JSON list of C-alpha atoms in Angstrom, two decimals:
[
{"chain": "A", "resi": 1, "resn": "MET", "atom": "CA", "xyz": [25.84, -21.21, -18.40]},
{"chain": "A", "resi": 2, "resn": "THR", "atom": "CA", "xyz": [25.67, -19.36, -14.55]},
{"chain": "A", "resi": 3, "resn": "GLN", "atom": "CA", "xyz": [28.41, -17.05, -13.86]},
{"chain": "A", "resi": 4, "resn": "ALA", "atom": "CA", "xyz": [30.29, -17.93, -11.82]},
{"chain": "A", "resi": 5, "resn": "SER", "atom": "CA", "xyz": [33.54, -20.40, -12.19]},
{"chain": "A", "resi": 6, "resn": "THR", "atom": "CA", "xyz": [31.88, -23.41, -10.68]},
{"chain": "A", "resi": 7, "resn": "VAL", "atom": "CA", "xyz": [28.09, -24.56, -9.43]},
{"chain": "A", "resi": 8, "resn": "HIS", "atom": "CA", "xyz": [26.99, -25.06, -6.25]},
{"chain": "A", "resi": 9, "resn": "VAL", "atom": "CA", "xyz": [23.92, -27.04, -6.51]},
{"chain": "A", "resi": 10, "resn": "HIS", "atom": "CA", "xyz": [20.91, -26.57, -4.35]},
{"chain": "A", "resi": 11, "resn": "PRO", "atom": "CA", "xyz": [17.67, -27.71, -4.12]},
{"chain": "A", "resi": 12, "resn": "PRO", "atom": "CA", "xyz": [14.76, -26.00, -6.14]},
{"chain": "A", "resi": 13, "resn": "LYS", "atom": "CA", "xyz": [13.82, -22.93, -4.54]},
{"chain": "A", "resi": 14, "resn": "VAL", "atom": "CA", "xyz": [10.29, -23.04, -3.13]},
{"chain": "A", "resi": 15, "resn": "GLU", "atom": "CA", "xyz": [8.51, -19.43, -2.57]},
{"chain": "A", "resi": 16, "resn": "PHE", "atom": "CA", "xyz": [4.78, -18.42, -1.31]},
{"chain": "A", "resi": 17, "resn": "PHE", "atom": "CA", "xyz": [3.08, -15.87, -2.28]},
{"chain": "A", "resi": 18, "resn": "ASP", "atom": "CA", "xyz": [-0.28, -15.16, 0.56]},
{"chain": "A", "resi": 19, "resn": "ILE", "atom": "CA", "xyz": [-2.08, -13.45, -0.63]},
{"chain": "A", "resi": 20, "resn": "ALA", "atom": "CA", "xyz": [-4.03, -13.20, 2.52]},
{"chain": "A", "resi": 21, "resn": "ALA", "atom": "CA", "xyz": [-1.94, -11.90, 4.73]},
{"chain": "A", "resi": 22, "resn": "ARG", "atom": "CA", "xyz": [-0.09, -9.83, 1.53]},
{"chain": "A", "resi": 23, "resn": "THR", "atom": "CA", "xyz": [3.04, -11.36, 1.87]},
{"chain": "A", "resi": 24, "resn": "ASN", "atom": "CA", "xyz": [5.81, -13.05, -0.21]},
{"chain": "A", "resi": 25, "resn": "THR", "atom": "CA", "xyz": [7.97, -16.12, 1.57]},
{"chain": "A", "resi": 26, "resn": "ASP", "atom": "CA", "xyz": [11.17, -16.04, -0.54]},
{"chain": "A", "resi": 27, "resn": "PRO", "atom": "CA", "xyz": [13.54, -19.06, -0.61]},
{"chain": "A", "resi": 28, "resn": "LYS", "atom": "CA", "xyz": [15.40, -18.54, 2.24]},
{"chain": "A", "resi": 29, "resn": "GLY", "atom": "CA", "xyz": [12.61, -18.24, 4.34]},
{"chain": "A", "resi": 30, "resn": "PHE", "atom": "CA", "xyz": [12.48, -14.00, 4.75]},
{"chain": "A", "resi": 31, "resn": "VAL", "atom": "CA", "xyz": [9.21, -13.11, 5.09]},
{"chain": "A", "resi": 32, "resn": "ARG", "atom": "CA", "xyz": [8.38, -9.74, 2.79]},
{"chain": "A", "resi": 33, "resn": "PRO", "atom": "CA", "xyz": [5.40, -6.89, 2.92]},
{"chain": "A", "resi": 34, "resn": "VAL", "atom": "CA", "xyz": [3.65, -7.39, -0.80]},
{"chain": "A", "resi": 35, "resn": "GLU", "atom": "CA", "xyz": [2.57, -3.56, -1.33]},
{"chain": "A", "resi": 36, "resn": "LEU", "atom": "CA", "xyz": [0.15, -5.42, -4.38]},
{"chain": "A", "resi": 37, "resn": "TYR", "atom": "CA", "xyz": [-1.56, -8.69, -5.07]},
{"chain": "A", "resi": 38, "resn": "ARG", "atom": "CA", "xyz": [-3.62, -8.85, -8.48]},
{"chain": "A", "resi": 39, "resn": "GLU", "atom": "CA", "xyz": [-5.23, -12.20, -9.53]},
{"chain": "A", "resi": 40, "resn": "GLN", "atom": "CA", "xyz": [-6.25, -12.79, -13.43]},
{"chain": "A", "resi": 41, "resn": "PRO", "atom": "CA", "xyz": [-7.98, -16.97, -13.97]},
{"chain": "A", "resi": 42, "resn": "TRP", "atom": "CA", "xyz": [-4.55, -17.12, -15.85]},
{"chain": "A", "resi": 43, "resn": "GLY", "atom": "CA", "xyz": [-2.10, -15.26, -13.21]},
{"chain": "A", "resi": 44, "resn": "LEU", "atom": "CA", "xyz": [-0.89, -13.77, -10.10]},
{"chain": "A", "resi": 45, "resn": "TYR", "atom": "CA", "xyz": [0.43, -10.49, -10.21]},
{"chain": "A", "resi": 46, "resn": "MET", "atom": "CA", "xyz": [3.05, -9.09, -7.24]},
{"chain": "A", "resi": 47, "resn": "ALA", "atom": "CA", "xyz": [4.49, -5.63, -6.45]},
{"chain": "A", "resi": 48, "resn": "ARG", "atom": "CA", "xyz": [6.69, -4.89, -3.62]},
{"chain": "A", "resi": 49, "resn": "ARG", "atom": "CA", "xyz": [9.77, -3.51, -1.95]},
{"chain": "A", "resi": 50, "resn": "SER", "atom": "CA", "xyz": [13.42, -5.12, -1.98]},
{"chain": "A", "resi": 51, "resn": "ASP", "atom": "CA", "xyz": [16.37, -4.76, 0.03]},
{"chain": "A", "resi": 52, "resn": "HIS", "atom": "CA", "xyz": [18.06, -6.36, -2.92]},
{"chain": "A", "resi": 53, "resn": "PRO", "atom": "CA", "xyz": [21.73, -4.44, -3.59]},
{"chain": "A", "resi": 54, "resn": "ASN", "atom": "CA", "xyz": [20.79, -4.46, -7.68]},
{"chain": "A", "resi": 55, "resn": "PHE", "atom": "CA", "xyz": [17.30, -3.54, -7.20]},
{"chain": "A", "resi": 56, "resn": "HIS", "atom": "CA", "xyz": [14.83, -1.56, -5.33]},
{"chain": "A", "resi": 57, "resn": "TYR", "atom": "CA", "xyz": [11.32, -3.26, -6.25]},
{"chain": "A", "resi": 58, "resn": "LEU", "atom": "CA", "xyz": [10.47, -5.58, -8.28]},
{"chain": "A", "resi": 59, "resn": "GLU", "atom": "CA", "xyz": [6.68, -6.46, -9.95]},
{"chain": "A", "resi": 60, "resn": "SER", "atom": "CA", "xyz": [5.45, -10.53, -10.94]},
{"chain": "A", "resi": 61, "resn": "TRP", "atom": "CA", "xyz": [3.79, -12.39, -12.75]},
{"chain": "A", "resi": 62, "resn": "VAL", "atom": "CA", "xyz": [3.32, -16.19, -12.14]},
{"chain": "A", "resi": 63, "resn": "LEU", "atom": "CA", "xyz": [1.71, -18.05, -14.50]},
{"chain": "A", "resi": 64, "resn": "PRO", "atom": "CA", "xyz": [1.22, -21.97, -14.25]},
{"chain": "A", "resi": 65, "resn": "GLU", "atom": "CA", "xyz": [-0.01, -22.72, -17.03]},
{"chain": "A", "resi": 66, "resn": "VAL", "atom": "CA", "xyz": [2.75, -21.84, -18.87]},
{"chain": "A", "resi": 67, "resn": "SER", "atom": "CA", "xyz": [4.94, -22.92, -16.08]},
{"chain": "A", "resi": 68, "resn": "LEU", "atom": "CA", "xyz": [7.25, -19.42, -15.92]},
{"chain": "A", "resi": 69, "resn": "ARG", "atom": "CA", "xyz": [7.30, -16.61, -13.43]},
{"chain": "A", "resi": 70, "resn": "VAL", "atom": "CA", "xyz": [8.13, -13.61, -15.59]},
{"chain": "A", "resi": 71, "resn": "THR", "atom": "CA", "xyz": [9.37, -10.09, -13.53]},
{"chain": "A", "resi": 72, "resn": "ARG", "atom": "CA", "xyz": [10.40, -6.95, -14.10]},
{"chain": "A", "resi": 73, "resn": "PHE", "atom": "CA", "xyz": [13.14, -5.71, -11.52]},
{"chain": "A", "resi": 74, "resn": "HIS", "atom": "CA", "xyz": [13.59, -2.17, -11.08]},
{"chain": "A", "resi": 75, "resn": "HIS", "atom": "CA", "xyz": [17.72, -1.15, -11.09]},
{"chain": "A", "resi": 76, "resn": "ASN", "atom": "CA", "xyz": [19.09, 0.34, -8.41]},
{"chain": "A", "resi": 77, "resn": "PRO", "atom": "CA", "xyz": [21.15, 3.49, -10.33]},
{"chain": "A", "resi": 78, "resn": "GLY", "atom": "CA", "xyz": [24.92, 2.97, -11.63]},
{"chain": "A", "resi": 79, "resn": "VAL", "atom": "CA", "xyz": [22.97, -1.56, -11.60]},
{"chain": "A", "resi": 80, "resn": "ASP", "atom": "CA", "xyz": [24.24, -2.79, -15.54]},
{"chain": "A", "resi": 81, "resn": "ARG", "atom": "CA", "xyz": [21.35, -4.86, -16.29]},
{"chain": "A", "resi": 82, "resn": "TRP", "atom": "CA", "xyz": [21.36, -6.79, -19.29]},
{"chain": "A", "resi": 83, "resn": "GLN", "atom": "CA", "xyz": [17.97, -7.73, -19.70]},
{"chain": "A", "resi": 84, "resn": "ASP", "atom": "CA", "xyz": [14.00, -5.69, -19.28]},
{"chain": "A", "resi": 85, "resn": "ILE", "atom": "CA", "xyz": [12.25, -9.23, -18.15]},
{"chain": "A", "resi": 86, "resn": "TYR", "atom": "CA", "xyz": [13.88, -12.16, -15.89]},
{"chain": "A", "resi": 87, "resn": "VAL", "atom": "CA", "xyz": [11.59, -15.02, -16.35]},
{"chain": "A", "resi": 88, "resn": "ASP", "atom": "CA", "xyz": [12.18, -18.48, -14.43]},
{"chain": "A", "resi": 89, "resn": "ILE", "atom": "CA", "xyz": [10.76, -21.90, -15.64]},
{"chain": "A", "resi": 90, "resn": "GLY", "atom": "CA", "xyz": [9.20, -24.08, -12.88]},
{"chain": "A", "resi": 91, "resn": "GLU", "atom": "CA", "xyz": [5.85, -24.91, -11.24]},
{"chain": "A", "resi": 92, "resn": "PHE", "atom": "CA", "xyz": [4.21, -22.36, -10.33]},
{"chain": "A", "resi": 93, "resn": "THR", "atom": "CA", "xyz": [0.82, -24.07, -7.85]},
{"chain": "A", "resi": 94, "resn": "ARG", "atom": "CA", "xyz": [-1.88, -22.01, -6.29]},
{"chain": "A", "resi": 95, "resn": "GLU", "atom": "CA", "xyz": [-2.41, -24.23, -3.17]},
{"chain": "A", "resi": 96, "resn": "SER", "atom": "CA", "xyz": [-5.33, -22.64, -1.52]},
{"chain": "A", "resi": 97, "resn": "ALA", "atom": "CA", "xyz": [-8.03, -19.45, -2.19]},
{"chain": "A", "resi": 98, "resn": "THR", "atom": "CA", "xyz": [-5.26, -17.48, -1.00]},
{"chain": "A", "resi": 99, "resn": "LEU", "atom": "CA", "xyz": [-2.28, -18.85, -1.02]},
{"chain": "A", "resi": 100, "resn": "TRP", "atom": "CA", "xyz": [0.21, -19.52, -4.00]},
{"chain": "A", "resi": 101, "resn": "ARG", "atom": "CA", "xyz": [3.68, -21.44, -4.58]},
{"chain": "A", "resi": 102, "resn": "SER", "atom": "CA", "xyz": [6.25, -21.54, -6.42]},
{"chain": "A", "resi": 103, "resn": "ILE", "atom": "CA", "xyz": [9.29, -24.15, -6.66]},
{"chain": "A", "resi": 104, "resn": "ASP", "atom": "CA", "xyz": [12.18, -22.89, -9.62]},
{"chain": "A", "resi": 105, "resn": "HIS", "atom": "CA", "xyz": [13.12, -25.67, -12.06]},
{"chain": "A", "resi": 106, "resn": "TYR", "atom": "CA", "xyz": [16.74, -23.85, -12.49]},
{"chain": "A", "resi": 107, "resn": "LEU", "atom": "CA", "xyz": [16.60, -22.23, -15.60]},
{"chain": "A", "resi": 108, "resn": "ASP", "atom": "CA", "xyz": [15.68, -18.69, -16.41]},
{"chain": "A", "resi": 109, "resn": "LEU", "atom": "CA", "xyz": [15.31, -16.22, -19.73]},
{"chain": "A", "resi": 110, "resn": "LEU", "atom": "CA", "xyz": [16.98, -12.98, -20.02]},
{"chain": "A", "resi": 111, "resn": "VAL", "atom": "CA", "xyz": [14.82, -11.08, -22.25]},
{"chain": "A", "resi": 112, "resn": "ARG", "atom": "CA", "xyz": [15.35, -7.74, -23.61]},
{"chain": "A", "resi": 113, "resn": "THR", "atom": "CA", "xyz": [12.65, -6.41, -25.69]},
{"chain": "A", "resi": 114, "resn": "GLY", "atom": "CA", "xyz": [12.34, -6.24, -29.07]},
{"chain": "A", "resi": 115, "resn": "ARG", "atom": "CA", "xyz": [16.13, -7.74, -29.64]},
{"chain": "A", "resi": 116, "resn": "ASP", "atom": "CA", "xyz": [16.26, -11.16, -28.16]},
{"chain": "A", "resi": 117, "resn": "VAL", "atom": "CA", "xyz": [16.29, -13.72, -25.22]},
{"chain": "A", "resi": 118, "resn": "ARG", "atom": "CA", "xyz": [18.93, -15.89, -23.57]},
{"chain": "A", "resi": 119, "resn": "LEU", "atom": "CA", "xyz": [18.50, -18.77, -21.91]},
{"chain": "A", "resi": 120, "resn": "VAL", "atom": "CA", "xyz": [20.86, -19.27, -18.50]},
{"chain": "A", "resi": 121, "resn": "ASP", "atom": "CA", "xyz": [21.90, -21.98, -16.26]},
{"chain": "A", "resi": 122, "resn": "VAL", "atom": "CA", "xyz": [21.04, -25.23, -18.24]},
{"chain": "A", "resi": 123, "resn": "ASP", "atom": "CA", "xyz": [23.96, -26.00, -16.19]},
{"chain": "A", "resi": 124, "resn": "GLU", "atom": "CA", "xyz": [22.22, -25.90, -12.72]},
{"chain": "A", "resi": 125, "resn": "LEU", "atom": "CA", "xyz": [19.61, -27.97, -13.99]},
{"chain": "A", "resi": 126, "resn": "LEU", "atom": "CA", "xyz": [21.48, -30.25, -15.40]},
{"chain": "A", "resi": 127, "resn": "LEU", "atom": "CA", "xyz": [23.82, -31.08, -11.98]},
{"chain": "A", "resi": 128, "resn": "ALA", "atom": "CA", "xyz": [20.40, -30.83, -9.87]},
{"chain": "A", "resi": 129, "resn": "HIS", "atom": "CA", "xyz": [18.96, -33.37, -12.06]},
{"chain": "A", "resi": 130, "resn": "ALA", "atom": "CA", "xyz": [22.62, -35.42, -11.85]},
{"chain": "A", "resi": 131, "resn": "ASP", "atom": "CA", "xyz": [21.90, -34.50, -7.98]},
{"chain": "A", "resi": 132, "resn": "GLY", "atom": "CA", "xyz": [18.97, -35.96, -7.88]},
{"chain": "A", "resi": 133, "resn": "LEU", "atom": "CA", "xyz": [17.10, -33.16, -7.42]},
{"chain": "A", "resi": 134, "resn": "VAL", "atom": "CA", "xyz": [15.00, -32.92, -9.68]},
{"chain": "A", "resi": 135, "resn": "ASP", "atom": "CA", "xyz": [13.77, -36.28, -11.71]},
{"chain": "A", "resi": 136, "resn": "ALA", "atom": "CA", "xyz": [14.14, -36.48, -15.30]},
{"chain": "A", "resi": 137, "resn": "GLY", "atom": "CA", "xyz": [10.40, -35.32, -16.51]},
{"chain": "A", "resi": 138, "resn": "GLN", "atom": "CA", "xyz": [10.85, -32.26, -13.64]},
{"chain": "A", "resi": 139, "resn": "ALA", "atom": "CA", "xyz": [13.78, -31.55, -15.96]},
{"chain": "A", "resi": 140, "resn": "GLN", "atom": "CA", "xyz": [12.34, -32.40, -19.02]},
{"chain": "A", "resi": 141, "resn": "ALA", "atom": "CA", "xyz": [9.07, -30.59, -18.27]},
{"chain": "A", "resi": 142, "resn": "ALA", "atom": "CA", "xyz": [11.71, -27.35, -17.61]},
{"chain": "A", "resi": 143, "resn": "ILE", "atom": "CA", "xyz": [13.40, -27.62, -21.05]},
{"chain": "A", "resi": 144, "resn": "GLU", "atom": "CA", "xyz": [10.09, -27.71, -22.78]},
{"chain": "A", "resi": 145, "resn": "HIS", "atom": "CA", "xyz": [8.52, -24.90, -20.86]},
{"chain": "A", "resi": 146, "resn": "ALA", "atom": "CA", "xyz": [11.49, -22.54, -21.81]},
{"chain": "A", "resi": 147, "resn": "THR", "atom": "CA", "xyz": [11.79, -23.34, -25.57]},
{"chain": "A", "resi": 148, "resn": "ALA", "atom": "CA", "xyz": [8.43, -23.14, -26.07]},
{"chain": "A", "resi": 149, "resn": "ALA", "atom": "CA", "xyz": [8.80, -19.46, -24.29]},
{"chain": "A", "resi": 150, "resn": "ILE", "atom": "CA", "xyz": [11.97, -18.75, -26.52]},
{"chain": "A", "resi": 151, "resn": "ASP", "atom": "CA", "xyz": [9.54, -20.18, -29.41]},
{"chain": "A", "resi": 152, "resn": "GLY", "atom": "CA", "xyz": [6.60, -17.69, -28.24]},
{"chain": "A", "resi": 153, "resn": "ILE", "atom": "CA", "xyz": [9.32, -14.61, -27.32]},
{"chain": "A", "resi": 154, "resn": "ALA", "atom": "CA", "xyz": [11.41, -15.17, -30.63]},
{"chain": "A", "resi": 155, "resn": "ALA", "atom": "CA", "xyz": [8.01, -15.09, -33.15]},
{"chain": "A", "resi": 156, "resn": "ASN", "atom": "CA", "xyz": [6.44, -11.54, -31.73]},
{"chain": "A", "resi": 157, "resn": "GLY", "atom": "CA", "xyz": [9.43, -9.90, -32.18]},
{"chain": "A", "resi": 158, "resn": "TYR", "atom": "CA", "xyz": [10.73, -10.18, -29.06]},
{"chain": "A", "resi": 159, "resn": "ALA", "atom": "CA", "xyz": [8.44, -9.14, -27.09]},
{"chain": "A", "resi": 160, "resn": "ILE", "atom": "CA", "xyz": [7.29, -11.65, -24.14]},
{"chain": "A", "resi": 161, "resn": "GLU", "atom": "CA", "xyz": [3.62, -9.08, -23.40]},
{"chain": "A", "resi": 162, "resn": "ALA", "atom": "CA", "xyz": [3.21, -9.71, -26.84]},
{"chain": "A", "resi": 163, "resn": "TRP", "atom": "CA", "xyz": [3.58, -13.67, -27.04]},
{"chain": "A", "resi": 164, "resn": "LEU", "atom": "CA", "xyz": [1.75, -13.92, -23.92]},
{"chain": "A", "resi": 165, "resn": "ALA", "atom": "CA", "xyz": [-1.44, -11.86, -25.23]},
{"chain": "A", "resi": 166, "resn": "THR", "atom": "CA", "xyz": [-1.48, -14.56, -27.47]},
{"chain": "A", "resi": 167, "resn": "LEU", "atom": "CA", "xyz": [-2.14, -17.00, -25.15]},
{"chain": "A", "resi": 168, "resn": "GLY", "atom": "CA", "xyz": [-5.23, -14.62, -23.51]},
{"chain": "A", "resi": 169, "resn": "MET", "atom": "CA", "xyz": [-2.77, -13.20, -20.71]},
{"chain": "A", "resi": 170, "resn": "THR", "atom": "CA", "xyz": [-2.26, -9.76, -20.71]},
{"chain": "A", "resi": 171, "resn": "LEU", "atom": "CA", "xyz": [0.70, -8.62, -18.71]},
{"chain": "A", "resi": 172, "resn": "THR", "atom": "CA", "xyz": [-0.26, -5.13, -16.63]},
{"chain": "A", "resi": 173, "resn": "TRP", "atom": "CA", "xyz": [2.69, -3.20, -14.49]},
{"chain": "A", "resi": 174, "resn": "ARG", "atom": "CA", "xyz": [2.20, -1.00, -11.78]}
]
């Protein structure tokens, strides 16, 4: 569940990854410089600085085949973090030779490598569906992708990298 006492329903968050321009446009329209993009046949890696109060750097793998974005946040000193890996569930597509797009489908996984995985924001997905922001097919796909990821992560010692390697996706980080 969301940590807030009430859930604000918002349209799905859309983000763009422009390899040619070396930019990442976040859901609020802020264009941020990207230090590194790396493409694989099965996904896109991005590494960039951040001005977020909790973390100063992030690394993400966009993985269309499994409908996941896998992120490692480099937290600022003193920030309490629950997870090692943050996973967004959504729709990830290559729009052109140099442009990728993500549409967040609300559900997230918090992975503590070697320990456990937690599904969060189910309430956001259900409210978004009730408000017509995602249709039944999108909601069902989000649930199916999240549960497949949970099963795969759990079956591989709660290590997302180990699970994805069984699918031929070897995640490397900076």
